[in-house]
Short mmCIF file of C-alpha atoms in Angstrom, two decimals:
data_model
loop_
_atom_site.label_atom_id
_atom_site.label_comp_id
_atom_site.label_asym_id
_atom_site.label_seq_id
_atom_site.Cartn_x
_atom_site.Cartn_y
_atom_site.Cartn_z
CA UNK Z 1 3.83 -15.13 9.68
CA UNK Z 2 3.50 -13.85 6.23
CA UNK Z 3 6.35 -11.19 6.85
CA UNK Z 4 8.64 -13.87 7.98
CA UNK Z 5 7.94 -16.11 5.10
CA UNK Z 6 8.50 -13.08 2.67
CA UNK Z 7 12.26 -13.00 3.71
CA UNK Z 8 12.57 -17.03 2.70
CA UNK Z 9 10.88 -16.43 -0.41
CA UNK Z 10 13.39 -13.72 -1.12
CA UNK Z 11 16.32 -15.75 -0.44
CA UNK Z 12 15.03 -18.68 -2.43
CA UNK Z 13 14.22 -16.66 -5.25
CA UNK Z 14 17.61 -14.88 -5.21
CA UNK Z 15 17.31 -12.28 -8.31
CA UNK Z 16 16.29 -15.11 -10.91
CA UNK Z 17 12.89 -13.43 -11.98
CA UNK Z 18 14.50 -9.97 -13.63
CA UNK Z 19 17.60 -12.00 -14.96
CA UNK Z 20 15.76 -14.85 -16.26
CA UNK Z 21 13.15 -12.62 -17.92
CA UNK Z 22 15.98 -10.71 -19.68
CA UNK Z 23 18.02 -13.75 -20.84
CA UNK Z 24 15.04 -15.90 -21.93
CA UNK Z 25 13.80 -12.94 -23.88
CA UNK Z 26 17.21 -13.10 -25.72
CA UNK Z 27 17.26 -16.55 -26.58
CA UNK Z 28 13.48 -17.30 -26.88
CA UNK Z 29 13.60 -18.28 -30.66
CA UNK Z 30 16.32 -20.94 -30.03
CA UNK Z 31 14.67 -24.14 -28.25
CA UNK Z 32 18.01 -25.72 -27.57
CA UNK Z 33 19.37 -22.80 -25.82
CA UNK Z 34 15.91 -22.01 -24.14
CA UNK Z 35 15.59 -25.68 -22.73
CA UNK Z 36 19.51 -25.69 -21.30
CA UNK Z 37 18.76 -22.27 -19.73
CA UNK Z 38 15.71 -23.12 -18.18
CA UNK Z 39 17.37 -26.21 -16.74
CA UNK Z 40 20.20 -24.52 -15.19
CA UNK Z 41 17.94 -21.72 -13.87
CA UNK Z 42 15.53 -24.45 -12.19
CA UNK Z 43 18.47 -26.26 -10.79
CA UNK Z 44 19.62 -23.06 -9.30
CA UNK Z 45 16.26 -22.44 -7.78
CA UNK Z 46 15.89 -25.87 -6.49
CA UNK Z 47 18.94 -25.58 -4.70
CA UNK Z 48 18.19 -22.08 -3.13
CA UNK Z 49 14.76 -23.26 -2.03
CA UNK Z 50 16.37 -26.41 -0.50
CA UNK Z 51 18.60 -24.01 1.61
CA UNK Z 52 15.72 -21.43 2.50
CA UNK Z 53 13.54 -24.65 3.84
CA UNK Z 54 16.97 -25.78 6.03
CA UNK Z 55 17.38 -22.09 7.40
CA UNK Z 56 13.68 -22.18 8.23
CA UNK Z 57 13.84 -25.54 10.15
CA UNK Z 58 16.89 -23.98 11.90
CA UNK Z 59 14.97 -21.16 13.11
CA UNK Z 60 12.24 -23.30 14.44
CA UNK Z 61 14.89 -24.93 16.69
CA UNK Z 62 16.60 -21.71 17.98
CA UNK Z 63 13.94 -18.85 17.62
CA UNK Z 64 10.87 -19.07 20.09
CA UNK Z 65 9.12 -16.55 18.25
CA UNK Z 66 8.60 -18.77 15.26
CA UNK Z 67 7.19 -21.55 17.53
CA UNK Z 68 4.58 -19.01 18.45
CA UNK Z 69 3.37 -18.87 15.05
CA UNK Z 70 4.25 -22.48 14.09
CA UNK Z 71 1.22 -23.87 12.34
CA UNK Z 72 0.71 -20.38 10.33
CA UNK Z 73 4.49 -20.35 9.25
CA UNK Z 74 4.21 -23.90 8.08
CA UNK Z 75 0.94 -23.00 6.13
CA UNK Z 76 2.61 -19.98 4.52
CA UNK Z 77 6.03 -21.70 3.94
CA UNK Z 78 4.45 -23.56 0.77
CA UNK Z 79 4.80 -20.18 -0.85
CA UNK Z 80 8.50 -20.57 -0.63
CA UNK Z 81 8.13 -23.73 -3.20
CA UNK Z 82 5.49 -22.27 -5.21
CA UNK Z 83 6.87 -18.80 -5.89
CA UNK Z 84 10.64 -19.95 -6.85
CA UNK Z 85 9.42 -23.06 -8.83
CA UNK Z 86 6.70 -21.57 -10.79
CA UNK Z 87 8.50 -20.25 -13.63
CA UNK Z 88 6.82 -16.95 -14.11
CA UNK Z 89 9.85 -15.69 -15.81
CA UNK Z 90 9.24 -17.82 -18.73
CA UNK Z 91 5.53 -16.28 -19.37
CA UNK Z 92 7.22 -12.88 -18.89
CA UNK Z 93 9.93 -13.42 -21.44
CA UNK Z 94 7.52 -15.12 -23.86
CA UNK Z 95 4.98 -12.00 -23.49
CA UNK Z 96 2.49 -14.65 -22.68
CA UNK Z 97 0.46 -11.83 -20.82
CA UNK Z 98 -3.17 -13.15 -22.00
CA UNK Z 99 -2.37 -16.40 -20.13
CA UNK Z 100 -0.94 -14.56 -17.03
CA UNK Z 101 -3.99 -12.34 -16.87
CA UNK Z 102 -6.70 -15.39 -17.10
CA UNK Z 103 -4.76 -17.41 -14.76
CA UNK Z 104 -4.77 -14.86 -12.02
CA UNK Z 105 -8.31 -13.84 -12.55
CA UNK Z 106 -9.45 -17.36 -12.25
CA UNK Z 107 -7.33 -18.05 -9.07
CA UNK Z 108 -8.77 -14.76 -7.60
CA UNK Z 109 -12.27 -15.59 -8.09
CA UNK Z 110 -11.84 -19.14 -6.71
CA UNK Z 111 -9.91 -17.60 -3.69
CA UNK Z 112 -12.77 -15.09 -3.21
CA UNK Z 113 -15.66 -17.83 -2.97
CA UNK Z 114 -13.61 -20.03 -0.77
CA UNK Z 115 -12.85 -17.18 1.51
CA UNK Z 116 -16.69 -16.48 1.82
CA UNK Z 117 -17.37 -20.17 2.14
CA UNK Z 118 -14.81 -21.22 4.75
CA UNK Z 119 -13.73 -18.04 6.97
CA UNK Z 120 -16.78 -17.10 9.26
CA UNK Z 121 -14.99 -16.66 12.52
CA UNK Z 122 -11.47 -15.35 14.08
CA UNK Z 123 -10.68 -18.68 14.74
CA UNK Z 124 -10.60 -19.75 11.09
CA UNK Z 125 -7.45 -17.67 10.62
CA UNK Z 126 -5.37 -20.57 9.31
CA UNK Z 127 -7.63 -21.52 6.57
CA UNK Z 128 -7.61 -17.75 5.85
CA UNK Z 129 -4.01 -18.17 5.64
CA UNK Z 130 -3.96 -21.01 3.16
CA UNK Z 131 -6.62 -19.22 1.08
CA UNK Z 132 -4.15 -16.50 0.84
CA UNK Z 133 -1.47 -18.74 -0.31
CA UNK Z 134 -3.39 -20.16 -3.10
CA UNK Z 135 -4.69 -17.10 -4.02
CA UNK Z 136 -1.06 -15.45 -4.39
CA UNK Z 137 1.00 -18.60 -5.91
CA UNK Z 138 -1.68 -21.57 -6.45
CA UNK Z 139 -1.51 -20.61 -9.87
CA UNK Z 140 2.02 -21.36 -10.27
CA UNK Z 141 1.25 -25.15 -9.96
CA UNK Z 142 -0.45 -24.21 -13.48
CA UNK Z 143 2.86 -22.60 -15.08
CA UNK Z 144 4.79 -25.88 -14.34
CA UNK Z 145 2.10 -27.90 -16.44
CA UNK Z 146 1.89 -25.30 -19.15
CA UNK Z 147 5.87 -24.58 -19.60
CA UNK Z 148 5.80 -27.96 -21.59
CA UNK Z 149 4.39 -26.21 -24.52
CA UNK Z 150 7.64 -24.08 -24.53
CA UNK Z 151 10.59 -25.88 -22.84
CA UNK Z 152 11.68 -29.48 -22.28
CA UNK Z 153 13.91 -29.42 -19.18
CA UNK Z 154 14.72 -33.13 -19.68
CA UNK Z 155 16.79 -32.52 -22.77
CA UNK Z 156 20.04 -33.75 -21.81
CA UNK Z 157 22.49 -30.50 -22.20
CA UNK Z 158 25.94 -29.53 -20.36
CA UNK Z 159 25.11 -27.89 -17.10
CA UNK Z 160 26.81 -24.35 -17.04
CA UNK Z 161 25.82 -22.99 -13.70
CA UNK Z 162 28.75 -20.66 -13.04
CA UNK Z 163 28.16 -17.94 -15.42
CA UNK Z 164 24.62 -17.17 -13.94
CA UNK Z 165 26.06 -16.77 -10.67
CA UNK Z 166 27.34 -13.28 -10.86
CA UNK Z 167 24.34 -11.56 -12.47
CA UNK Z 168 22.12 -13.64 -10.24
CA UNK Z 169 23.63 -12.39 -6.97
CA UNK Z 170 23.51 -8.77 -8.36
CA UNK Z 171 19.84 -9.05 -8.94
CA UNK Z 172 19.54 -10.59 -5.12
CA UNK Z 173 21.54 -7.42 -3.57
CA UNK Z 174 19.00 -5.20 -5.64
CA UNK Z 175 16.06 -7.14 -4.26
CA UNK Z 176 17.71 -7.14 -0.67
CA UNK Z 177 18.39 -3.43 -0.78
CA UNK Z 178 14.90 -2.59 -2.55
CA UNK Z 179 13.43 -4.68 0.61
CA UNK Z 180 15.32 -2.79 3.00
CA UNK Z 181 14.57 0.78 1.52
CA UNK Z 182 10.80 -0.19 1.44
CA UNK Z 183 10.65 -1.17 4.99
CA UNK Z 184 12.97 1.17 6.58
CA UNK Z 185 10.85 4.28 6.97
CA UNK Z 186 8.10 2.31 9.19
CA UNK Z 187 10.54 0.41 11.21
CA UNK Z 188 12.56 3.65 12.10
CA UNK Z 189 9.30 5.38 12.85
CA UNK Z 190 8.59 2.64 15.36
CA UNK Z 191 11.87 3.15 17.07
CA UNK Z 192 12.19 6.97 16.89
CA UNK Z 193 8.51 7.96 17.08
CA UNK Z 194 5.76 5.85 17.77
CA UNK Z 195 3.24 3.06 16.62
CA UNK Z 196 0.49 5.71 15.91
CA UNK Z 197 3.22 7.31 13.45
CA UNK Z 198 3.87 4.05 11.82
CA UNK Z 199 -0.11 3.73 11.19
CA UNK Z 200 -0.28 7.28 9.78
CA UNK Z 201 2.74 6.70 7.36
CA UNK Z 202 1.60 3.37 6.51
CA UNK Z 203 -1.87 4.61 5.47
CA UNK Z 204 -0.33 7.43 3.34
CA UNK Z 205 2.19 5.39 1.34
CA UNK Z 206 0.09 2.37 0.77
CA UNK Z 207 -2.29 4.60 -1.27
CA UNK Z 208 0.71 6.19 -3.16
CA UNK Z 209 2.37 2.86 -3.83
CA UNK Z 210 -1.34 1.35 -5.10
CA UNK Z 211 -1.08 3.93 -7.60
CA UNK Z 212 2.61 3.61 -8.60
CA UNK Z 213 2.07 -0.14 -9.00
CA UNK Z 214 -0.93 0.26 -11.40
CA UNK Z 215 1.60 2.38 -13.41
CA UNK Z 216 4.77 0.34 -13.23
CA UNK Z 217 2.85 -2.96 -13.84
CA UNK Z 218 2.59 -1.84 -17.61
CA UNK Z 219 6.10 -0.41 -17.79
CA UNK Z 220 7.78 -3.64 -16.34
CA UNK Z 221 5.83 -5.58 -19.28
CA UNK Z 222 8.33 -4.09 -21.79
CA UNK Z 223 11.40 -5.75 -20.11
CA UNK Z 224 11.36 -8.71 -22.62
CA UNK Z 225 10.70 -6.74 -25.78
CA UNK Z 226 13.38 -4.35 -25.21
CA UNK Z 227 15.69 -7.04 -24.10
CA UNK Z 228 14.81 -8.91 -27.24
CA UNK Z 229 15.62 -5.75 -29.42
CA UNK Z 230 19.06 -5.25 -27.90
CA UNK Z 231 20.11 -8.93 -28.61
CA UNK Z 232 18.93 -8.85 -32.34
CA UNK Z 233 20.87 -5.35 -32.52
CA UNK Z 234 17.41 -3.85 -33.72
CA UNK Z 235 18.61 -0.32 -32.44
CA UNK Z 236 15.97 1.77 -34.03
CA UNK Z 237 13.16 -0.41 -32.93
CA UNK Z 238 14.42 -0.34 -29.40
CA UNK Z 239 14.76 3.86 -29.24
CA UNK Z 240 11.37 3.73 -30.67
CA UNK Z 241 10.03 1.63 -27.95
CA UNK Z 242 11.76 3.79 -25.41
CA UNK Z 243 10.32 6.94 -26.75
CA UNK Z 244 6.82 5.58 -26.74
CA UNK Z 245 6.89 4.15 -23.05
CA UNK Z 246 8.72 7.11 -21.95
CA UNK Z 247 6.03 9.51 -23.08
CA UNK Z 248 3.35 6.99 -21.86
CA UNK Z 249 5.10 6.36 -18.31
CA UNK Z 250 4.73 10.11 -17.80
CA UNK Z 251 1.44 10.97 -19.20
CA UNK Z 252 -0.12 8.92 -16.36
CA UNK Z 253 2.59 9.62 -13.52
CA UNK Z 254 2.55 13.39 -13.41
CA UNK Z 255 -0.88 13.87 -13.49
CA UNK Z 256 -1.62 11.13 -11.01
CA UNK Z 257 0.74 12.97 -8.62
CA UNK Z 258 -1.20 15.97 -9.29
CA UNK Z 259 -4.50 14.45 -8.93
CA UNK Z 260 -3.52 12.40 -5.59
CA UNK Z 261 -2.51 15.58 -4.01
CA UNK Z 262 -5.67 17.24 -4.42
CA UNK Z 263 -7.47 14.51 -3.39
CA UNK Z 264 -5.45 13.53 -0.22
CA UNK Z 265 -8.24 14.27 1.87
CA UNK Z 266 -11.09 12.40 0.53
CA UNK Z 267 -9.18 9.62 0.00
CA UNK Z 268 -7.56 9.17 3.50
CA UNK Z 269 -11.19 9.67 5.02
CA UNK Z 270 -12.78 7.06 2.71
CA UNK Z 271 -9.70 4.43 2.88
CA UNK Z 272 -8.78 4.67 6.17
CA UNK Z 273 -11.17 6.81 8.30
CA UNK Z 274 -11.28 10.23 10.08
CA UNK Z 275 -8.72 9.21 12.65
CA UNK Z 276 -6.03 9.26 9.89
CA UNK Z 277 -6.45 12.86 9.06
CA UNK Z 278 -3.21 13.63 10.45
CA UNK Z 279 -1.63 11.69 7.66
CA UNK Z 280 -2.76 13.98 4.77
CA UNK Z 281 0.53 16.40 4.95
CA UNK Z 282 2.69 13.44 4.65
CA UNK Z 283 0.44 11.89 1.71
CA UNK Z 284 0.59 15.03 -0.14
CA UNK Z 285 4.79 15.28 0.12
CA UNK Z 286 4.54 11.56 -0.83
CA UNK Z 287 2.28 11.88 -3.62
CA UNK Z 288 5.09 13.54 -5.87
CA UNK Z 289 6.94 10.35 -5.28
CA UNK Z 290 5.15 8.44 -7.48
CA UNK Z 291 6.70 10.54 -10.52
CA UNK Z 292 10.33 9.46 -9.53
CA UNK Z 293 9.21 5.89 -8.61
CA UNK Z 294 7.60 5.49 -12.14
CA UNK Z 295 11.04 7.08 -13.54
CA UNK Z 296 13.15 4.72 -11.62
CA UNK Z 297 10.81 1.77 -13.21
CA UNK Z 298 11.21 3.06 -16.49
CA UNK Z 299 14.99 3.47 -16.60
CA UNK Z 300 15.48 -0.05 -14.95
CA UNK Z 301 13.19 -2.03 -17.30
CA UNK Z 302 13.65 -0.26 -20.56
CA UNK Z 303 17.45 0.87 -20.23
CA UNK Z 304 19.53 -0.74 -17.45
CA UNK Z 305 18.46 -4.13 -17.04
CA UNK Z 306 18.09 -4.81 -20.92
CA UNK Z 307 21.87 -3.74 -21.46
CA UNK Z 308 23.13 -5.53 -18.56
CA UNK Z 309 24.12 -2.41 -16.59
CA UNK Z 310 22.18 -3.80 -13.36
CA UNK Z 311 25.40 -2.72 -11.13
CA UNK Z 312 24.23 0.64 -11.58
CA UNK Z 313 20.87 -0.48 -10.13
CA UNK Z 314 22.59 -2.09 -7.10
CA UNK Z 315 24.62 1.06 -6.61
CA UNK Z 316 21.41 3.29 -6.71
CA UNK Z 317 19.90 1.06 -4.18
CA UNK Z 318 22.75 1.10 -1.75
CA UNK Z 319 22.91 4.57 -1.89
CA UNK Z 320 19.52 5.44 -1.49
CA UNK Z 321 19.35 2.69 1.47
CA UNK Z 322 22.26 4.87 3.32
CA UNK Z 323 20.60 8.23 2.43
CA UNK Z 324 17.37 6.81 3.85
CA UNK Z 325 18.92 5.79 7.26
CA UNK Z 326 20.91 9.32 7.78
CA UNK Z 327 17.79 11.18 6.80
CA UNK Z 328 15.47 9.23 9.06
CA UNK Z 329 17.40 9.82 11.92
CA UNK Z 330 17.82 13.62 11.27
CA UNK Z 331 14.30 13.94 10.20
CA UNK Z 332 11.96 11.63 12.30
CA UNK Z 333 12.99 12.57 15.81
CA UNK Z 334 12.02 16.46 14.80
CA UNK Z 335 9.07 15.86 12.22
CA UNK Z 336 7.90 12.06 12.84
CA UNK Z 337 5.76 11.18 9.97
CA UNK Z 338 6.28 14.20 8.10
CA UNK Z 339 10.17 13.72 8.22
CA UNK Z 340 9.68 10.14 7.01
CA UNK Z 341 7.73 11.54 4.08
CA UNK Z 342 10.36 13.92 3.14
CA UNK Z 343 13.02 10.96 3.44
CA UNK Z 344 11.01 9.01 1.12
CA UNK Z 345 10.77 11.61 -1.82
CA UNK Z 346 14.45 12.65 -1.53
CA UNK Z 347 15.34 8.73 -1.43
CA UNK Z 348 13.21 8.36 -4.73
CA UNK Z 349 15.16 10.97 -6.21
CA UNK Z 350 18.43 9.52 -5.08
CA UNK Z 351 17.48 6.48 -6.63
CA UNK Z 352 16.57 7.94 -10.32
CA UNK Z 353 19.70 10.37 -10.23
CA UNK Z 354 22.39 7.76 -9.89
CA UNK Z 355 20.76 5.47 -12.75
CA UNK Z 356 19.97 8.30 -14.80
CA UNK Z 357 23.71 8.90 -15.46
CA UNK Z 358 24.20 5.81 -17.62
CA UNK Z 359 20.58 6.09 -19.07
CA UNK Z 360 20.72 9.68 -20.23
CA UNK Z 361 22.45 9.18 -23.79
CA UNK Z 362 19.39 7.30 -24.74
CA UNK Z 363 16.78 9.94 -23.49
CA UNK Z 364 18.44 13.39 -24.70
CA UNK Z 365 15.81 13.49 -27.16
CA UNK Z 366 13.76 16.51 -27.97
CA UNK Z 367 10.85 14.47 -28.72
CA UNK Z 368 10.96 13.15 -24.96
CA UNK Z 369 11.47 16.62 -23.92
CA UNK Z 370 8.53 18.31 -25.46
CA UNK Z 371 6.36 15.46 -24.33
CA UNK Z 372 7.61 15.79 -20.76
CA UNK Z 373 6.83 19.77 -20.98
CA UNK Z 374 3.37 19.17 -22.65
CA UNK Z 375 2.51 16.75 -19.91
CA UNK Z 376 3.51 19.15 -16.90
CA UNK Z 377 1.68 21.90 -18.60
CA UNK Z 378 -1.23 19.88 -18.72
CA UNK Z 379 -1.14 18.54 -15.09
CA UNK Z 380 -0.76 22.02 -13.84
CA UNK Z 381 -3.61 23.07 -15.67
CA UNK Z 382 -5.43 20.23 -14.63
CA UNK Z 383 -4.47 21.32 -10.77
CA UNK Z 384 -5.79 24.94 -10.93
CA UNK Z 385 -9.31 23.98 -12.76
CA UNK Z 386 -9.84 21.43 -9.71
CA UNK Z 387 -8.69 23.74 -7.48
CA UNK Z 388 -11.37 26.57 -8.58
CA UNK Z 389 -13.94 24.11 -9.13
CA UNK Z 390 -13.81 21.19 -6.66
CA UNK Z 391 -12.10 22.72 -3.72
CA UNK Z 392 -15.12 23.41 -1.70
CA UNK Z 393 -17.15 20.40 -2.27
CA UNK Z 394 -17.70 18.62 1.49
CA UNK Z 395 -19.08 15.35 0.02
CA UNK Z 396 -15.64 13.28 -0.02
CA UNK Z 397 -17.14 10.64 -2.75
CA UNK Z 398 -18.82 13.61 -4.72
CA UNK Z 399 -15.49 15.24 -4.72
CA UNK Z 400 -13.47 12.34 -5.88
CA UNK Z 401 -16.13 11.53 -8.76
CA UNK Z 402 -16.25 15.05 -10.18
CA UNK Z 403 -12.43 15.53 -9.78
CA UNK Z 404 -11.98 12.70 -11.88
CA UNK Z 405 -14.18 13.67 -14.49
CA UNK Z 406 -13.35 17.52 -14.73
CA UNK Z 407 -9.76 16.89 -14.08
CA UNK Z 408 -9.45 13.91 -16.68
CA UNK Z 409 -11.17 16.17 -19.30
CA UNK Z 410 -9.17 19.03 -18.46
CA UNK Z 411 -5.73 17.14 -18.79
CA UNK Z 412 -7.10 15.34 -21.96
CA UNK Z 413 -8.33 18.69 -23.67
CA UNK Z 414 -4.81 20.34 -22.84
CA UNK Z 415 -3.03 17.39 -24.47
CA UNK Z 416 -5.01 17.33 -27.61
CA UNK Z 417 -4.25 21.15 -27.81
CA UNK Z 418 -0.69 20.75 -27.42
CA UNK Z 419 -0.80 18.12 -29.73
CA UNK Z 420 0.69 15.63 -27.66
CA UNK Z 421 1.22 12.37 -29.53
#
């Protein structure tokens, strides 16, 4: 039910979040423009949300599978409304990260209490679904109330919806292509291999994505600031922030990839179980996709989107989707899970390669090159030290803890010796 509703949420949201975050960041000092823009975007989102609900109603009439999950789909369908009309983009653009974090923590704690209080047996799955919706998007109700501090959507302004359509459609295309790329490997594994292969692949990629999301959640928070600098023509400040975030992104991404490669076995056993040991070779390959995923996030959030070059992101996503299909057909039949992992890594490289072309002039900086070299040297040194100190430890938890301590100290000492700012 959740998987089905996610597609309706995606359609209702269109490409508004990234587009609106960028545009609001540029006009956030002008209340009149901000009110007019917010009014227009909310109207567009209201229309897309209404269409999404109509489409869902039609699916109930013509798709039998929907009726099998009728109650669950109705419960989870509230996400469509709350996700799109929760104006998350306003708080991102205003850089209200304190409010976003506090709100999220409070709702997660309340959800956890509700979960332990009301979900007792497998028959409570509808309550479980409702609590899941509350945890994910319930806080968006607060967004609407709190938004009165920043905007007045009732201010009479001339509606100019047409100018938003093209960029929103571009961002929507990026979202769709990204969704296809993320889901394609598991779907094609299911068709070309087996359910077991899907399970092994999912176990490996979920852990890699968790690490990737930890790093990129920080990177994406710089989109409003970079958009603001571009709008105000503060190019020196813009270049400084690119240099800092470039170094910061890879400072965490590269050693994370090496560390995850080294700790694949204990992590798989602890998080998934002994029956998933066959996923280790695939996870080792995909651990290096973290570097390229973080590079992709950095380029999109700090260079491509702030400079209105999102058409390159769309091209990169479409290129990657085509590449993904071809590689999966060629590799899954022969290598199954390992083939899907190789395809994933190559696709991530393709995504970066395409958007690197328009971004390169902002990166050809000797400071960026020196920082990257120091990080690679530190990461390789860390890996060698771990190989000779922790490789023979059999206790999985002890191996992870000692590797984090020894690896972390080794890496930091290397960067201090190499004078990495």
